[in-house]
Tab-separated table of C-alpha atoms in Angstrom:
chain	number	residue	atom	x	y	z
X	1	MET	CA	-22.492	-1.145	-14.929
X	2	SER	CA	-21.652	1.301	-12.194
X	3	THR	CA	-18.109	1.689	-10.960
X	4	PRO	CA	-17.473	-0.050	-7.613
X	5	SER	CA	-16.879	2.460	-4.860
X	6	ALA	CA	-14.673	2.246	-1.800
X	7	GLU	CA	-17.175	4.600	-0.221
X	8	ASN	CA	-19.690	1.729	0.209
X	9	GLY	CA	-22.556	3.992	-0.726
X	10	VAL	CA	-22.171	6.283	2.290
X	11	GLU	CA	-23.178	9.823	1.391
X	12	THR	CA	-21.090	12.695	2.715
X	13	PRO	CA	-22.949	15.849	3.782
X	14	GLU	CA	-22.142	18.779	1.558
X	15	GLY	CA	-20.663	22.064	2.590
X	16	GLY	CA	-19.024	21.279	5.940
X	17	PRO	CA	-15.398	20.645	6.841
X	18	GLY	CA	-15.958	16.939	6.267
X	19	ASP	CA	-17.184	17.518	2.714
X	20	PRO	CA	-14.464	15.990	0.485
X	21	GLY	CA	-14.714	18.986	-1.844
X	22	HIS	CA	-14.342	21.468	1.013
X	23	VAL	CA	-10.619	21.002	1.559
X	24	ALA	CA	-9.282	19.815	-1.792
X	25	THR	CA	-10.941	21.603	-4.691
X	26	ALA	CA	-8.034	22.889	-6.799
X	27	GLY	CA	-5.499	20.125	-6.870
X	28	LEU	CA	-3.318	18.713	-4.142
X	29	SER	CA	-3.029	20.587	-0.845
X	30	LEU	CA	-0.056	19.421	1.234
X	31	SER	CA	0.429	21.072	4.633
X	32	PRO	CA	3.420	21.073	6.976
X	33	PHE	CA	3.023	19.414	10.368
X	34	ARG	CA	5.090	18.966	13.508
X	35	GLY	CA	6.563	15.543	12.936
X	36	LEU	CA	6.868	13.117	15.814
X	37	ARG	CA	10.255	11.436	15.550
X	38	TYR	CA	12.426	9.033	17.519
X	39	VAL	CA	15.083	10.680	19.690
X	40	PRO	CA	18.335	8.964	18.609
X	41	ASP	CA	19.830	8.989	22.117
X	42	ARG	CA	16.809	7.104	23.501
X	43	VAL	CA	16.858	4.146	21.100
X	44	GLY	CA	19.557	1.670	20.203
X	45	ALA	CA	19.626	2.592	16.497
X	46	LEU	CA	17.136	4.235	14.177
X	47	ALA	CA	17.072	1.202	11.891
X	48	ALA	CA	16.117	-0.976	14.888
X	49	VAL	CA	12.901	0.991	15.495
X	50	MET	CA	11.769	1.116	11.850
X	51	SER	CA	9.434	-1.291	10.068
X	52	PRO	CA	8.019	-1.987	6.608
X	53	PRO	CA	4.347	-1.000	6.111
X	54	TYR	CA	1.921	-2.989	8.268
X	55	ASP	CA	0.462	-5.046	5.406
X	56	VAL	CA	3.767	-6.557	4.270
X	57	VAL	CA	4.966	-7.680	7.727
X	58	ASP	CA	4.511	-11.437	8.095
X	59	PRO	CA	4.340	-13.104	11.554
X	60	ASN	CA	8.011	-14.077	11.627
X	61	ARG	CA	9.153	-10.624	10.547
X	62	ARG	CA	6.849	-9.066	13.137
X	63	LEU	CA	8.525	-11.037	15.908
X	64	ASP	CA	11.984	-10.091	14.626
X	65	LEU	CA	11.051	-6.406	14.650
X	66	GLU	CA	9.553	-6.588	18.141
X	67	THR	CA	12.732	-8.126	19.517
X	68	ALA	CA	15.044	-5.725	17.649
X	69	ASP	CA	14.105	-2.892	20.008
X	70	PRO	CA	11.394	-2.517	22.680
X	71	HIS	CA	10.326	0.710	20.965
X	72	ASN	CA	10.053	-0.618	17.404
X	73	VAL	CA	7.167	1.067	15.600
X	74	VAL	CA	5.692	-2.320	14.666
X	75	ARG	CA	4.319	-2.381	18.232
X	76	LEU	CA	2.152	0.583	17.212
X	77	ILE	CA	1.091	-0.420	13.683
X	78	LEU	CA	0.507	-4.121	14.537
X	79	PRO	CA	-0.194	-3.939	18.273
X	80	ARG	CA	-0.603	-6.923	20.547
X	81	PRO	CA	-3.273	-7.037	23.269
X	82	GLU	CA	-2.581	-5.363	26.594
X	83	PRO	CA	-0.259	-7.692	28.563
X	84	GLU	CA	-2.744	-8.044	31.419
X	85	ASP	CA	-5.540	-8.948	28.960
X	86	ALA	CA	-3.644	-11.434	26.808
X	87	GLY	CA	-4.417	-14.358	29.097
X	88	ASP	CA	-8.148	-13.730	29.174
X	89	ARG	CA	-8.749	-14.356	25.484
X	90	PRO	CA	-5.523	-15.875	24.146
X	91	HIS	CA	-7.019	-17.105	20.884
X	92	ARG	CA	-9.315	-14.203	19.976
X	93	PRO	CA	-8.023	-11.046	21.679
X	94	ASP	CA	-10.377	-8.083	21.528
X	95	ARG	CA	-9.294	-5.662	18.807
X	96	ASP	CA	-10.094	-2.647	20.986
X	97	THR	CA	-7.602	-3.996	23.524
X	98	ARG	CA	-4.903	-3.973	20.869
X	99	TYR	CA	-5.771	-0.441	19.832
X	100	ARG	CA	-5.740	0.794	23.434
X	101	HIS	CA	-2.357	-0.847	23.926
X	102	ALA	CA	-0.969	1.028	20.897
X	103	ALA	CA	-2.391	4.323	22.192
X	104	ARG	CA	-0.861	3.801	25.624
X	105	LEU	CA	2.510	2.883	24.153
X	106	LEU	CA	2.454	5.968	21.940
X	107	ALA	CA	1.622	8.199	24.909
X	108	ALA	CA	4.252	6.545	27.118
X	109	TRP	CA	6.989	6.865	24.505
X	110	GLN	CA	6.261	10.591	24.170
X	111	ARG	CA	6.132	11.033	27.929
X	112	ASP	CA	9.457	9.197	28.346
X	113	GLY	CA	11.172	11.195	25.605
X	114	VAL	CA	11.561	8.278	23.189
X	115	LEU	CA	9.461	10.187	20.661
X	116	ALA	CA	9.551	13.983	20.454
X	117	ALA	CA	7.767	16.521	18.271
X	118	ASP	CA	9.801	18.761	16.001
X	119	PRO	CA	9.755	22.402	17.180
X	120	GLN	CA	7.998	23.787	14.090
X	121	PRO	CA	5.782	22.460	11.295
X	122	ALA	CA	7.615	21.147	8.258
X	123	LEU	CA	7.256	19.268	5.028
X	124	TYR	CA	9.758	16.421	5.004
X	125	VAL	CA	11.944	15.392	2.085
X	126	TYR	CA	12.415	11.637	2.204
X	127	GLU	CA	15.048	9.778	0.193
X	128	GLN	CA	15.365	6.037	-0.309
X	129	ARG	CA	18.305	4.473	-2.091
X	130	VAL	CA	17.723	0.777	-2.830
X	131	PRO	CA	20.871	-1.139	-3.824
X	132	ALA	CA	21.147	-2.930	-7.141
X	133	THR	CA	20.498	-6.657	-7.351
X	134	ALA	CA	21.264	-9.293	-9.970
X	135	ASP	CA	18.033	-8.483	-11.854
X	136	SER	CA	17.408	-4.792	-11.077
X	137	PRO	CA	19.478	-1.589	-11.006
X	138	GLU	CA	19.853	0.750	-8.037
X	139	VAL	CA	16.687	2.740	-7.311
X	140	LEU	CA	16.776	6.318	-6.030
X	141	GLN	CA	13.440	7.699	-4.851
X	142	ARG	CA	12.747	11.108	-3.345
X	143	GLY	CA	9.459	12.626	-2.302
X	144	LEU	CA	7.620	14.875	0.138
X	145	ILE	CA	5.959	13.781	3.364
X	146	GLY	CA	3.178	16.085	4.532
X	147	ALA	CA	-0.458	16.265	5.632
X	148	LEU	CA	-2.576	15.985	2.495
X	149	ALA	CA	-6.142	17.292	2.265
X	150	VAL	CA	-8.443	14.248	2.219
X	151	SER	CA	-11.025	14.018	-0.563
X	152	GLY	CA	-13.141	11.243	-2.076
X	153	ARG	CA	-12.898	9.924	-5.587
X	154	GLU	CA	-15.774	12.174	-6.665
X	155	GLY	CA	-13.433	15.151	-6.192
X	156	GLY	CA	-11.083	13.771	-8.856
X	157	VAL	CA	-8.008	14.924	-6.899
X	158	VAL	CA	-6.799	11.677	-5.305
X	159	LEU	CA	-7.399	8.686	-7.560
X	160	PRO	CA	-7.693	5.145	-6.167
X	161	HIS	CA	-6.907	2.313	-8.559
X	162	GLU	CA	-7.897	-0.711	-6.460
X	163	ASP	CA	-10.953	-1.808	-4.520
X	164	VAL	CA	-10.691	-2.272	-0.753
X	165	MET	CA	-11.736	-4.994	1.691
X	166	PRO	CA	-13.955	-4.011	4.644
X	167	ARG	CA	-12.064	-5.857	7.391
X	168	PRO	CA	-8.638	-4.234	6.861
X	169	VAL	CA	-10.290	-0.813	6.604
X	170	ALA	CA	-12.175	-1.353	9.874
X	171	ASP	CA	-8.943	-2.475	11.553
X	172	ARG	CA	-7.029	0.625	10.452
X	173	VAL	CA	-9.950	2.903	11.388
X	174	GLY	CA	-10.010	1.440	14.911
X	175	LEU	CA	-6.273	1.919	15.321
X	176	MET	CA	-6.154	5.511	14.111
X	177	ARG	CA	-9.313	6.491	15.977
X	178	THR	CA	-7.824	5.209	19.235
X	179	THR	CA	-4.242	6.469	18.810
X	180	ARG	CA	-5.318	9.746	17.193
X	181	ALA	CA	-2.217	9.562	15.023
X	182	ASN	CA	-1.076	8.884	11.478
X	183	LEU	CA	1.471	6.164	12.155
X	184	GLU	CA	2.773	5.604	8.624
X	185	PRO	CA	2.651	7.518	5.329
X	186	LEU	CA	0.695	6.331	2.318
X	187	LEU	CA	2.525	6.293	-1.027
X	188	LEU	CA	0.985	8.566	-3.691
X	189	THR	CA	2.341	9.565	-7.085
X	190	TYR	CA	1.823	12.707	-9.131
X	191	ARG	CA	3.355	14.360	-12.182
X	192	GLY	CA	4.393	17.903	-11.377
X	193	ASN	CA	5.769	20.869	-13.294
X	194	GLY	CA	9.125	20.921	-11.505
X	195	GLY	CA	8.522	23.368	-8.665
X	196	ALA	CA	8.250	20.820	-5.858
X	197	SER	CA	11.019	18.677	-7.336
X	198	GLY	CA	13.249	21.738	-7.466
X	199	VAL	CA	12.769	22.307	-3.742
X	200	ILE	CA	13.605	18.639	-3.111
X	201	GLU	CA	16.822	18.826	-5.147
X	202	ARG	CA	17.969	21.960	-3.329
X	203	THR	CA	17.104	20.495	0.066
X	204	VAL	CA	19.153	17.306	-0.353
X	205	GLU	CA	22.293	19.410	-0.810
X	206	HIS	CA	22.170	20.121	2.951
X	207	ASP	CA	22.790	17.823	5.895
X	208	PRO	CA	19.799	15.610	6.696
X	209	LEU	CA	17.906	15.357	9.975
X	210	LEU	CA	18.666	11.655	9.988
X	211	SER	CA	20.393	9.010	7.928
X	212	THR	CA	20.217	5.266	8.441
X	213	ALA	CA	20.289	1.956	6.595
X	214	THR	CA	17.905	-0.951	7.134
X	215	SER	CA	18.791	-4.649	7.031
X	216	ASP	CA	17.716	-4.953	3.396
X	217	GLY	CA	20.486	-2.523	2.415
X	218	THR	CA	18.176	0.417	1.717
X	219	HIS	CA	19.543	3.805	2.792
X	220	HIS	CA	17.037	6.313	4.215
X	221	ARG	CA	17.534	10.057	4.688
X	222	LEU	CA	15.127	12.738	5.921
X	223	TRP	CA	15.192	16.558	5.762
X	224	ALA	CA	12.764	19.209	7.068
X	225	VAL	CA	11.545	22.029	4.802
X	226	THR	CA	10.409	24.981	6.943
X	227	ASP	CA	11.170	28.018	4.741
X	228	PRO	CA	7.806	29.664	3.897
X	229	ALA	CA	9.015	30.557	0.387
X	230	GLU	CA	10.000	26.946	-0.362
X	231	ILE	CA	6.704	25.638	1.043
X	232	ALA	CA	4.809	28.177	-1.090
X	233	GLU	CA	6.650	26.983	-4.213
X	234	ILE	CA	5.701	23.393	-3.424
X	235	SER	CA	2.080	24.435	-2.890
X	236	ARG	CA	1.898	26.258	-6.238
X	237	ASP	CA	3.190	23.193	-8.075
X	238	LEU	CA	0.933	20.704	-6.304
X	239	ALA	CA	-2.165	22.896	-6.752
X	240	THR	CA	-2.157	21.970	-10.455
X	241	CYS	CA	-1.794	18.221	-9.848
X	242	ARG	CA	-3.802	15.197	-8.848
X	243	ALA	CA	-2.405	12.040	-7.305
X	244	LEU	CA	-2.678	8.310	-7.824
X	245	ILE	CA	-2.736	6.104	-4.724
X	246	ALA	CA	0.191	3.769	-5.305
X	247	ASP	CA	0.133	2.016	-1.929
X	248	GLY	CA	-2.315	2.481	0.924
X	249	HIS	CA	-5.878	2.183	-0.417
X	250	HIS	CA	-7.209	0.803	2.867
X	251	ARG	CA	-5.560	3.586	4.848
X	252	TRP	CA	-6.910	6.239	2.456
X	253	GLU	CA	-10.400	4.837	3.010
X	254	MET	CA	-9.570	5.035	6.733
X	255	TYR	CA	-8.818	8.751	6.314
X	256	LEU	CA	-12.142	9.275	4.510
X	257	ARG	CA	-14.191	7.493	7.157
X	258	LEU	CA	-12.576	9.307	10.049
X	259	GLN	CA	-12.972	12.621	8.243
X	260	ARG	CA	-16.721	11.916	8.020
X	261	GLU	CA	-16.844	10.983	11.711
X	262	HIS	CA	-15.323	14.358	12.651
X	263	ARG	CA	-17.032	16.535	10.039
X	264	HIS	CA	-18.592	18.658	12.788
X	265	LEU	CA	-15.172	19.987	13.840
X	266	PRO	CA	-13.968	23.280	12.307
X	267	ARG	CA	-10.397	23.139	10.947
X	268	SER	CA	-10.288	19.492	11.886
X	269	PRO	CA	-6.924	17.668	11.883
X	270	TRP	CA	-8.929	14.679	10.573
X	271	ASP	CA	-9.361	16.543	7.277
X	272	ARG	CA	-5.753	15.690	6.436
X	273	GLY	CA	-3.701	12.526	6.366
X	274	MET	CA	0.034	11.830	6.220
X	275	VAL	CA	1.321	10.791	2.789
X	276	LEU	CA	4.524	10.518	0.803
X	277	LEU	CA	4.115	12.243	-2.581
X	278	VAL	CA	6.530	11.147	-5.312
X	279	ASP	CA	6.775	12.937	-8.661
X	280	THR	CA	7.055	10.026	-11.090
X	281	ALA	CA	8.092	12.382	-13.891
X	282	ARG	CA	11.325	12.725	-11.910
X	283	TYR	CA	11.432	9.461	-9.930
X	284	PRO	CA	9.528	6.641	-11.667
X	285	LEU	CA	8.242	3.992	-9.277
X	286	ARG	CA	8.916	0.298	-9.631
X	287	VAL	CA	5.708	-1.664	-10.286
X	288	ARG	CA	5.522	-5.347	-9.376
X	289	ALA	CA	2.775	-7.937	-9.473
X	290	ILE	CA	1.069	-9.372	-6.400
X	291	HIS	CA	0.739	-13.137	-6.703
X	292	ARG	CA	-2.003	-15.455	-5.445
X	293	VAL	CA	-1.848	-18.741	-3.581
X	294	LEU	CA	-4.990	-20.880	-3.725
X	295	TYR	CA	-4.692	-22.800	-0.484
X	296	ARG	CA	-7.338	-25.459	-1.133
X	297	LEU	CA	-6.784	-26.078	-4.840
X	298	PRO	CA	-3.938	-28.459	-5.727
X	299	VAL	CA	-2.190	-27.630	-8.977
X	300	ALA	CA	-3.233	-30.912	-10.644
X	301	GLU	CA	-6.879	-30.122	-9.992
X	302	ALA	CA	-6.429	-26.541	-11.190
X	303	LEU	CA	-4.986	-27.776	-14.477
X	304	ASP	CA	-7.675	-30.429	-14.908
X	305	ARG	CA	-10.497	-27.903	-14.555
X	306	LEU	CA	-9.148	-25.669	-17.352
X	307	GLY	CA	-10.548	-27.866	-20.106
X	308	ASP	CA	-9.668	-26.928	-23.671
X	309	GLN	CA	-10.387	-23.193	-23.475
X	310	TRP	CA	-6.829	-22.293	-22.462
X	311	LYS	CA	-3.437	-23.147	-23.920
X	312	VAL	CA	-1.260	-24.802	-21.277
X	313	LYS	CA	2.349	-25.903	-21.546
X	314	GLU	CA	5.038	-26.912	-19.105
X	315	VAL	CA	8.003	-24.531	-19.061
X	316	PRO	CA	11.448	-25.236	-17.650
X	317	GLY	CA	12.514	-23.937	-14.276
X	318	PRO	CA	13.899	-22.698	-12.033
X	319	LEU	CA	11.537	-19.908	-11.005
X	320	PRO	CA	13.369	-17.027	-12.789
X	321	ALA	CA	13.259	-18.968	-16.053
X	322	ALA	CA	9.528	-19.602	-15.671
X	323	LEU	CA	8.903	-15.906	-15.014
X	324	GLN	CA	10.983	-15.045	-18.067
X	325	ALA	CA	8.762	-17.340	-20.153
X	326	LEU	CA	5.744	-15.472	-18.804
X	327	ALA	CA	7.311	-12.105	-19.664
X	328	GLU	CA	8.040	-13.350	-23.187
X	329	GLN	CA	4.427	-14.409	-23.651
X	330	LYS	CA	3.156	-11.058	-22.351
X	331	ARG	CA	5.286	-9.240	-24.915
X	332	HIS	CA	3.076	-10.806	-27.596
X	333	GLY	CA	-0.096	-9.608	-25.881
X	334	GLY	CA	-2.987	-11.428	-24.253
X	335	ASN	CA	-3.387	-12.906	-20.807
X	336	GLY	CA	-0.803	-15.116	-19.168
X	337	PHE	CA	-0.069	-16.788	-15.841
X	338	VAL	CA	2.382	-19.283	-14.378
X	339	LEU	CA	0.979	-22.021	-12.125
X	340	THR	CA	3.109	-24.055	-9.738
X	341	GLY	CA	2.606	-26.238	-6.718
X	342	GLY	CA	6.007	-25.258	-5.359
X	343	ASP	CA	7.525	-28.523	-6.539
X	344	GLY	CA	9.822	-27.070	-9.184
X	345	VAL	CA	7.343	-27.746	-12.006
X	346	TYR	CA	5.891	-24.726	-13.829
X	347	TRP	CA	2.923	-24.412	-16.175
X	348	LEU	CA	2.428	-21.459	-18.528
X	349	LEU	CA	-1.233	-20.646	-18.995
X	350	GLY	CA	-2.442	-18.289	-21.738
X	351	GLU	CA	-4.460	-17.510	-24.848
X	352	PRO	CA	-7.964	-18.019	-23.434
X	353	GLU	CA	-10.760	-18.277	-25.972
X	354	GLU	CA	-12.390	-14.915	-26.565
X	355	SER	CA	-15.835	-16.472	-26.163
X	356	LEU	CA	-14.869	-17.535	-22.640
X	357	LEU	CA	-13.794	-14.015	-21.709
X	358	ASP	CA	-16.924	-12.546	-23.273
X	359	ALA	CA	-19.103	-14.838	-21.177
X	360	THR	CA	-17.296	-14.424	-17.859
X	361	VAL	CA	-15.787	-10.912	-17.678
X	362	PRO	CA	-18.265	-8.132	-16.807
X	363	HIS	CA	-19.198	-5.733	-19.597
X	364	GLY	CA	-19.725	-2.015	-19.250
X	365	ARG	CA	-16.087	-1.282	-18.423
X	366	PRO	CA	-13.205	-0.161	-20.670
X	367	GLU	CA	-11.794	-2.968	-22.796
X	368	GLU	CA	-8.387	-2.301	-21.251
X	369	TRP	CA	-9.857	-3.207	-17.833
X	370	ARG	CA	-11.689	-6.263	-19.217
X	371	HIS	CA	-8.409	-7.740	-20.490
X	372	LEU	CA	-6.256	-7.078	-17.426
X	373	ASP	CA	-4.663	-10.251	-16.077
X	374	ALA	CA	-6.087	-9.532	-12.613
X	375	THR	CA	-9.586	-9.064	-14.045
X	376	VAL	CA	-9.438	-12.292	-16.013
X	377	LEU	CA	-7.907	-14.165	-13.083
X	378	HIS	CA	-10.721	-13.202	-10.713
X	379	ALA	CA	-13.699	-13.216	-13.099
X	380	THR	CA	-12.808	-16.125	-15.365
X	381	LEU	CA	-10.484	-18.424	-13.443
X	382	LEU	CA	-11.296	-17.962	-9.750
X	383	ASP	CA	-15.053	-17.365	-10.071
X	384	HIS	CA	-16.041	-19.317	-13.174
X	385	THR	CA	-13.509	-22.103	-13.680
X	386	TRP	CA	-12.063	-22.920	-10.272
X	387	HIS	CA	-14.940	-21.700	-8.029
X	388	VAL	CA	-12.524	-20.395	-5.385
X	389	PRO	CA	-14.215	-18.187	-2.734
X	390	ASP	CA	-12.671	-14.760	-2.316
X	391	GLY	CA	-11.669	-14.992	1.345
X	392	PRO	CA	-8.524	-15.288	3.451
X	393	ASP	CA	-9.061	-19.009	4.059
X	394	ASP	CA	-8.899	-19.720	0.333
X	395	ILE	CA	-6.651	-17.061	-1.246
X	396	GLY	CA	-3.361	-15.628	-0.052
X	397	TYR	CA	-1.715	-12.556	-1.564
X	398	LEU	CA	2.095	-12.637	-1.759
X	399	HIS	CA	4.352	-9.785	-2.846
X	400	THR	CA	7.123	-11.965	-4.290
X	401	ALA	CA	7.042	-14.992	-6.543
X	402	VAL	CA	9.495	-16.771	-4.242
X	403	ALA	CA	7.156	-16.357	-1.265
X	404	ALA	CA	4.166	-17.526	-3.331
X	405	GLU	CA	6.040	-20.627	-4.482
X	406	GLN	CA	7.064	-21.448	-0.915
X	407	GLU	CA	3.519	-20.951	0.373
X	408	ALA	CA	2.105	-23.254	-2.300
X	409	ALA	CA	4.614	-25.934	-1.311
X	410	ARG	CA	3.760	-25.496	2.369
X	411	THR	CA	-0.029	-25.680	1.914
X	412	GLY	CA	-0.308	-28.088	-1.005
X	413	GLY	CA	-2.107	-25.393	-2.996
X	414	THR	CA	-1.485	-23.589	-6.268
X	415	ALA	CA	0.595	-20.454	-6.736
X	416	VAL	CA	-0.696	-18.224	-9.553
X	417	LEU	CA	2.142	-15.952	-10.644
X	418	LEU	CA	1.356	-12.745	-12.536
X	419	HIS	CA	3.268	-10.285	-14.698
X	420	PRO	CA	3.286	-6.636	-13.508
X	421	VAL	CA	1.031	-4.088	-15.182
X	422	ARG	CA	2.479	-0.780	-16.364
X	423	GLU	CA	1.929	2.344	-14.233
X	424	SER	CA	0.528	4.169	-17.284
X	425	VAL	CA	-2.279	1.602	-17.512
X	426	VAL	CA	-3.067	1.961	-13.800
X	427	ARG	CA	-3.196	5.756	-14.043
X	428	ARG	CA	-5.234	5.735	-17.271
X	429	LEU	CA	-7.924	3.554	-15.703
X	430	ALA	CA	-7.910	5.525	-12.440
X	431	GLU	CA	-8.464	8.760	-14.364
X	432	GLN	CA	-11.595	7.163	-15.843
X	433	GLY	CA	-12.823	6.317	-12.339
X	434	VAL	CA	-12.228	2.605	-12.889
X	435	THR	CA	-10.682	0.528	-10.115
X	436	MET	CA	-8.710	-2.659	-10.651
X	437	PRO	CA	-9.275	-5.872	-8.699
X	438	ARG	CA	-7.714	-5.488	-5.257
X	439	LYS	CA	-4.098	-6.446	-4.778
X	440	SER	CA	-3.395	-6.006	-8.497
X	441	THR	CA	-0.153	-4.069	-8.199
X	442	SER	CA	2.704	-3.447	-5.809
X	443	PHE	CA	4.384	-0.053	-6.215
X	444	GLY	CA	7.737	0.615	-4.665
X	445	PRO	CA	9.944	1.339	-2.993
X	446	LYS	CA	7.412	1.632	-0.179
X	447	PRO	CA	8.165	4.220	2.500
X	448	ALA	CA	9.556	2.827	5.725
X	449	THR	CA	7.456	3.270	8.857
X	450	GLY	CA	8.952	4.986	11.885
X	451	LEU	CA	10.923	7.860	10.375
X	452	VAL	CA	8.196	10.403	11.129
X	453	LEU	CA	4.699	10.132	12.665
X	454	ARG	CA	1.853	12.652	12.799
X	455	ASN	CA	0.161	13.172	16.163
X	456	LEU	CA	-3.234	14.809	15.557
X	457	ALA	CA	-3.125	16.385	19.019
X	458	LEU	CA	-0.329	18.651	17.709
X	459	GLY	CA	-2.756	20.216	15.218
């Protein structure tokens, strides 16, 4: 069986600037750029204009961010229709109208001095310090924000680990094409030899460009690296590395498509895209599961359809105790899930018959992929047992178990709670060119949006 491709079978002409091998042939190539940043004196507070990444902002959070400050970056990454057009098509606003609104806002904010370009190109050191909670220690993450040479999976330099969905890609393509800007950095990981990390550690000894804390308690700091010698040291280190896409598969596919659209341009700014590169040898990322909510399948019906090919038992709550039972089962190997209807009752599902997996999970892939929980969930449970269509009307993807439980209670559906997969497994499969089912993992901390933007008109 061939490996699914996010490229959708589109061939890229060889040899030109848009050829994925033309820019990135010897490892990672991260270039400085003139960052577009908020002018502190023109906004109420830096934290009030920041946002989480676009795909984790729910409708209520979106409204909160919009009202926090009239210049909050969420108005760019999740734009509303033009005010004068909103009344014409209130239920199905034209997407191009939203994109044009974002482009006009971006231009107006630069014209009014709300956003200003840094005087010289830089690589940016970005630090996040996430406070400890009852079940996790403090997390310190540092990395480099820059303009990374865009290349397809065939180049073997930037490795995707999840498939993508066409609609979100098309949405992001339309937004970036219209704004001509990279509005938020993707999160990529690599394992370096210490050169780039050494520059980071020396840089954070100096005063930052900015320092702020968001409402979740996370502290953010940003520095600019402009010294040619330091940038050269970073380049030498990265030239021996390849990266794993931790968060941002749809936006990376966006970069690839727009690179192809502009392949006729020499030294095209579309050949690069803004990313945050984190050396996980120095700063390991936190990996969490992404849970599913099956909107139209009540939990009683889900359990009834399992038959006798799975072992099912009720486990005591509350939610943390149920997740602990799942973690305990996973320590013994095999597949495992927790099902709940959001009513405080939890069912531990595991130990499927091997004959069932053999009949339902595609062959021709590594055995490690065939036994992933996400693979078995989609191939065996959703497709074969429950017959749940893979669409937004039937399946919701939630980044926390609490949110999944609440959504199941609200809709009368079933929350399927998963255990996180290890980063080493994700990277091992990606290096073999094998992608996982989409929305299999959630890496973090995710970079905040709004600290620095990349305007392609600046070069």
